[in-house]
Structure formats: C-alpha cells, structure tokens
mmCIF file of C-alpha atoms in Angstrom:
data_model
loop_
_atom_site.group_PDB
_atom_site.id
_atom_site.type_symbol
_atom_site.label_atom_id
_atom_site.label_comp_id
_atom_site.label_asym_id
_atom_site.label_seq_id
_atom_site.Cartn_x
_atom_site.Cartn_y
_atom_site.Cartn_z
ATOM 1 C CA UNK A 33 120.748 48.422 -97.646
ATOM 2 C CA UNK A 34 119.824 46.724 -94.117
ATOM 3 C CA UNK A 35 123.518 45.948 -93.656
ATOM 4 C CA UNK A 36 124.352 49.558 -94.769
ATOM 5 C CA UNK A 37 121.805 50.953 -91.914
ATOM 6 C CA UNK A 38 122.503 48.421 -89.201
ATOM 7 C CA UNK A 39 126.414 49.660 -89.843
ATOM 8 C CA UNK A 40 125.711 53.411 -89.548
ATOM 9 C CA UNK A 41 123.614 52.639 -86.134
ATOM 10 C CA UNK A 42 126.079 50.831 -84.945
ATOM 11 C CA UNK A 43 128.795 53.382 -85.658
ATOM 12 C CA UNK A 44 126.478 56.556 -84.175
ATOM 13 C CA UNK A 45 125.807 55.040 -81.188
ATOM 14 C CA UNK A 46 129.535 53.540 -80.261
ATOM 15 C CA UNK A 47 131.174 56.416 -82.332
ATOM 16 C CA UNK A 48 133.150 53.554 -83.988
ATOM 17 C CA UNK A 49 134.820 54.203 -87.445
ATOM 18 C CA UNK A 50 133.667 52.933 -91.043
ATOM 19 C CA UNK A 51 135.525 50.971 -93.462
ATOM 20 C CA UNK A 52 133.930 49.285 -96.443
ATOM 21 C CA UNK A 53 134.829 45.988 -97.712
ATOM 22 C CA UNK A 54 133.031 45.085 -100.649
ATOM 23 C CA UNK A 55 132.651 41.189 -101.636
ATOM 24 C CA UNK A 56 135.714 41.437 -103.826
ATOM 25 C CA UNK A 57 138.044 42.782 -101.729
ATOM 26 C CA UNK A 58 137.575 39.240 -99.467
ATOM 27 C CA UNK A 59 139.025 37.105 -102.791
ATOM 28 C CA UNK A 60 143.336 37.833 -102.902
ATOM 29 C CA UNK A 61 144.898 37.321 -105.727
ATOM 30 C CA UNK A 62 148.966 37.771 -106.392
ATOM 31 C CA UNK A 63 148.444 37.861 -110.351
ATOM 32 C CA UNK A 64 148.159 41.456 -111.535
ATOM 33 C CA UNK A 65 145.511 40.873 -114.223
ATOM 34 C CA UNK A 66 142.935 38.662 -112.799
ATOM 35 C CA UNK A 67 139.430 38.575 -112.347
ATOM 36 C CA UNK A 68 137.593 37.634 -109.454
ATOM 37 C CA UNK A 69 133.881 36.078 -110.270
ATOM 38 C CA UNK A 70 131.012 35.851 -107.793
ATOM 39 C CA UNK A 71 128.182 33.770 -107.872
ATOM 40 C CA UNK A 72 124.921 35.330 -109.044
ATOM 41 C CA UNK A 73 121.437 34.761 -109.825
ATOM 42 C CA UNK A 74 119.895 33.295 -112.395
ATOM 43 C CA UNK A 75 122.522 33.683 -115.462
ATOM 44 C CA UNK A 76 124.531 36.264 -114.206
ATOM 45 C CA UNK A 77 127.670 36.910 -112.412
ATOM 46 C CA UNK A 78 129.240 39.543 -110.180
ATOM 47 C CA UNK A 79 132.771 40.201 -111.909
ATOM 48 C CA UNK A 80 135.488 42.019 -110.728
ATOM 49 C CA UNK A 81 138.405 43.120 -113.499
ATOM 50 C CA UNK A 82 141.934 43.858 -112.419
ATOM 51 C CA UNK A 83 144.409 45.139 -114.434
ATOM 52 C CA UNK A 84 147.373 46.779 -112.387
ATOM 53 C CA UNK A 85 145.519 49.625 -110.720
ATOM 54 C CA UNK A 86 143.135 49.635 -112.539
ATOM 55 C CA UNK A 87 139.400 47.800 -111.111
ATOM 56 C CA UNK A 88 135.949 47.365 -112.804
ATOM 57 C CA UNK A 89 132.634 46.150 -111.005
ATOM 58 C CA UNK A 90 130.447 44.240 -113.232
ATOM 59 C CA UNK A 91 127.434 42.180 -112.931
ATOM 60 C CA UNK A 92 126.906 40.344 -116.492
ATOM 61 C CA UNK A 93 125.630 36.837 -117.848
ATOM 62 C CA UNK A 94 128.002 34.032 -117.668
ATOM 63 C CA UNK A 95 127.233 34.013 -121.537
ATOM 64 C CA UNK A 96 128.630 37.189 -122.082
ATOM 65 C CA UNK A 97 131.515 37.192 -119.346
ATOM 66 C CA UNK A 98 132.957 34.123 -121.238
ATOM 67 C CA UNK A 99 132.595 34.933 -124.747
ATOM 68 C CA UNK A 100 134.329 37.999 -123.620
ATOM 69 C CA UNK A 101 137.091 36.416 -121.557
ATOM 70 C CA UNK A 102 137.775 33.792 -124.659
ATOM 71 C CA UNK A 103 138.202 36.625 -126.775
ATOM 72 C CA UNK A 104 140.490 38.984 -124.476
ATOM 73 C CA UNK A 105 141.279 37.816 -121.449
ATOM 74 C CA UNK A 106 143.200 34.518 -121.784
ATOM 75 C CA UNK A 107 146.185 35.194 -120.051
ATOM 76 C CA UNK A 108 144.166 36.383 -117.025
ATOM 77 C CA UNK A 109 143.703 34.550 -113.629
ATOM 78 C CA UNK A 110 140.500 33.916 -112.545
ATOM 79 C CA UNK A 111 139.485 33.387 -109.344
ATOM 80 C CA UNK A 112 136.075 31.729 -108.389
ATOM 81 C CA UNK A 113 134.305 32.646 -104.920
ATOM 82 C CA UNK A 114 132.935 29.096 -104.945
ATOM 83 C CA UNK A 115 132.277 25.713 -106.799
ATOM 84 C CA UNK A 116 129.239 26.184 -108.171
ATOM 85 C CA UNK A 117 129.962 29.181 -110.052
ATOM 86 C CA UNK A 118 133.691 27.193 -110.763
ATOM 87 C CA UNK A 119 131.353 24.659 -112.531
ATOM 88 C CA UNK A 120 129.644 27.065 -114.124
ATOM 89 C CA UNK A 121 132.311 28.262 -115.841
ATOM 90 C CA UNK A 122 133.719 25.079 -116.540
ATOM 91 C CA UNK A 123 130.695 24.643 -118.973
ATOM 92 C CA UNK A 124 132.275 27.230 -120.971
ATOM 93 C CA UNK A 125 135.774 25.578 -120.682
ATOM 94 C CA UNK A 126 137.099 28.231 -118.764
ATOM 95 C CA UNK A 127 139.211 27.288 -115.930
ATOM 96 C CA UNK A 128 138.528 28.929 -112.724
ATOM 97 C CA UNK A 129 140.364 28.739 -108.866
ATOM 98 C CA UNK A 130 138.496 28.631 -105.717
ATOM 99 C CA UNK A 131 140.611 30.718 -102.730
ATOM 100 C CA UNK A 132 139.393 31.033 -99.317
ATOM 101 C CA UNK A 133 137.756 34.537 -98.525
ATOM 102 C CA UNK A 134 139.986 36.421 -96.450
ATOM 103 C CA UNK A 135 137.662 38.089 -94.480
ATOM 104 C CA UNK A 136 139.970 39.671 -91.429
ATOM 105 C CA UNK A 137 142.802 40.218 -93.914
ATOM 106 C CA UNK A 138 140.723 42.244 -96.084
ATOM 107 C CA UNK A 139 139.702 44.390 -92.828
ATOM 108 C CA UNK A 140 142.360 44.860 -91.300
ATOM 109 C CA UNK A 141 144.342 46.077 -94.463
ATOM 110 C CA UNK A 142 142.100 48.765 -94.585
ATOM 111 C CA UNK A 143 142.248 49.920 -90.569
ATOM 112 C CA UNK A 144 146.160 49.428 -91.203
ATOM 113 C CA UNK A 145 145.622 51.821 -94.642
ATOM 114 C CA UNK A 146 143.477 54.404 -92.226
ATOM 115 C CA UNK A 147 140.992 53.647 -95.474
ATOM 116 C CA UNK A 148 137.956 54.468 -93.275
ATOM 117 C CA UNK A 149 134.597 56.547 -94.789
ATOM 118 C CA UNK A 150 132.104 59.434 -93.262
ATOM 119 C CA UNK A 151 129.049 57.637 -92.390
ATOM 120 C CA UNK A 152 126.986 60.649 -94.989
ATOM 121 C CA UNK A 153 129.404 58.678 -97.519
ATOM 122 C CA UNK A 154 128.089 55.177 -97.153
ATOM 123 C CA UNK A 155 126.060 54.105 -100.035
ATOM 124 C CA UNK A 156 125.029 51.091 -101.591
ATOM 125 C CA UNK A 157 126.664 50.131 -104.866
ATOM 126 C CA UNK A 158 124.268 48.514 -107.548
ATOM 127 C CA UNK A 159 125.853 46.644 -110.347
ATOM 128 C CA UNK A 160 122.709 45.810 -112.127
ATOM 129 C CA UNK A 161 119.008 47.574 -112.219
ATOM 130 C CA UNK A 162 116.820 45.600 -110.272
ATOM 131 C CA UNK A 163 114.547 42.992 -111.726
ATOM 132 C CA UNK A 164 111.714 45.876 -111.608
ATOM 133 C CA UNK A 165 113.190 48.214 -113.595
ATOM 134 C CA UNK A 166 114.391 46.009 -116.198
ATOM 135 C CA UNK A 167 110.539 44.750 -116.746
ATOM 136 C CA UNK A 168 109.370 48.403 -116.540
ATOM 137 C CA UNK A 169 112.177 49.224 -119.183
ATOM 138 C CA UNK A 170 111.182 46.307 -121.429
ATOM 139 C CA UNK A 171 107.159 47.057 -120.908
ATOM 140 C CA UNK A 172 108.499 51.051 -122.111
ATOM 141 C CA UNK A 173 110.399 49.879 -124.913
ATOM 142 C CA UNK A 174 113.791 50.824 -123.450
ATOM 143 C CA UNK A 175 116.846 49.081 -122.893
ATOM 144 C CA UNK A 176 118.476 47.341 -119.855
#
C-alpha cells in the first residue's frame, strides 16, 4: 500500500506513466508449465502457476503446495526466488531452481508492450486475508 501511494505521487506530480510489475513477473522462466515460488512467512508461500496462458496467484502452506505438486504437478518446473525457500522445499523432496530476478527486463517488457495502467486502476492485490481477519474468522466460527 505505501509503495502503491508513493507510485501514484510520483506519477501526478511528474505526469509519468504506470506499469505494474508484480513479484512474479521478476522470476523468467522458458518452460511453459512452471511455477514460480516466493518466500513467505511463517509456513506459507507465494506461488505463481503457469500453464501456457494461463496464470494463478496463490499464497498457500508449503504443506499443501507440495502435497499438491507431488500429486499433479511433476512434470512442472519450479523456480525458487531464493535458497531458503529452495531448502524449504527440499524438505519435501521437491527440487527447486534459483534464477536471478530480472528486474529491468521485466520493466521494460512492459513499456516495450505499452502495458501501462490509469493511476484510479492501481490497487493492491492480496493473496491471503491478513493475520486479523483470519483470528476474527476463527474467534466467529468461520473459515479462512
């Protein structure tokens, strides 16, 4: 959210355009089914799924993402943003790369794509309820 409002000040007050480059986007990967996992708190993981053209956004626990992965995903790629969360999932014997983030190649694909947003657009993306309203949920009786 800071980053979100330091970006739209920034872009009012130099009239500069917005493109957004999410975490994921700074991993490459040549394999067309691959995943890309980012390190998390606690137990979980941000995930990203690609299959084709076709993306998901996911924050689970490691827990889950590998019993899933073992049962589906075998002949998928994964790609690891670091070697902690490589390590992690070497627990689960799940074998992981680590690529460099590609942080200018990521932005300028999208000035070169004209992929650029209207600053009423920008928004942050949660993949997971904050810690609060999970223990307000629990304290209700609901779910996650």
């Amino acid at each position: 959210r800071v980053a979100i409002s330091i970006c739209k000040g920034l872009a009012i007050g130099s009239g500069a355009k917005v493109a957004i480059v999410s975490n994921f986007d700074l991993f490459k990967c040549d394999d067309e089914r691959h995943f890309v996992v980012l390190e998390g708190f606690s137990d979980y993981v941000y995930v990203r799924k690609v299959d084709g053209d076709l993306v998901q956004d996911l924050c689970v626990s490691i827990s889950e993402f590998a019993g899933e992965f073992k049962e589906k995903y075998l002949n998928y790629k994964i790609i690891a943003d670091n070697e902690k969360t490589q390590k992690r999932l070497k627990t689960f014997e799940i074998n992981a790369n680590i690529v460099e983030k590609q942080t200018i190649s990521a932005i300028n694909e999208k000035i070169e794509a004209n992929d650029f947003i209207e600053l009423n657009e920008i928004s942050p993306v949660y993949l997971r309820a904050s810690q609060a309203e999970i223990e307000r949920n629990k304290r209700l009786g609901g779910g996650v």
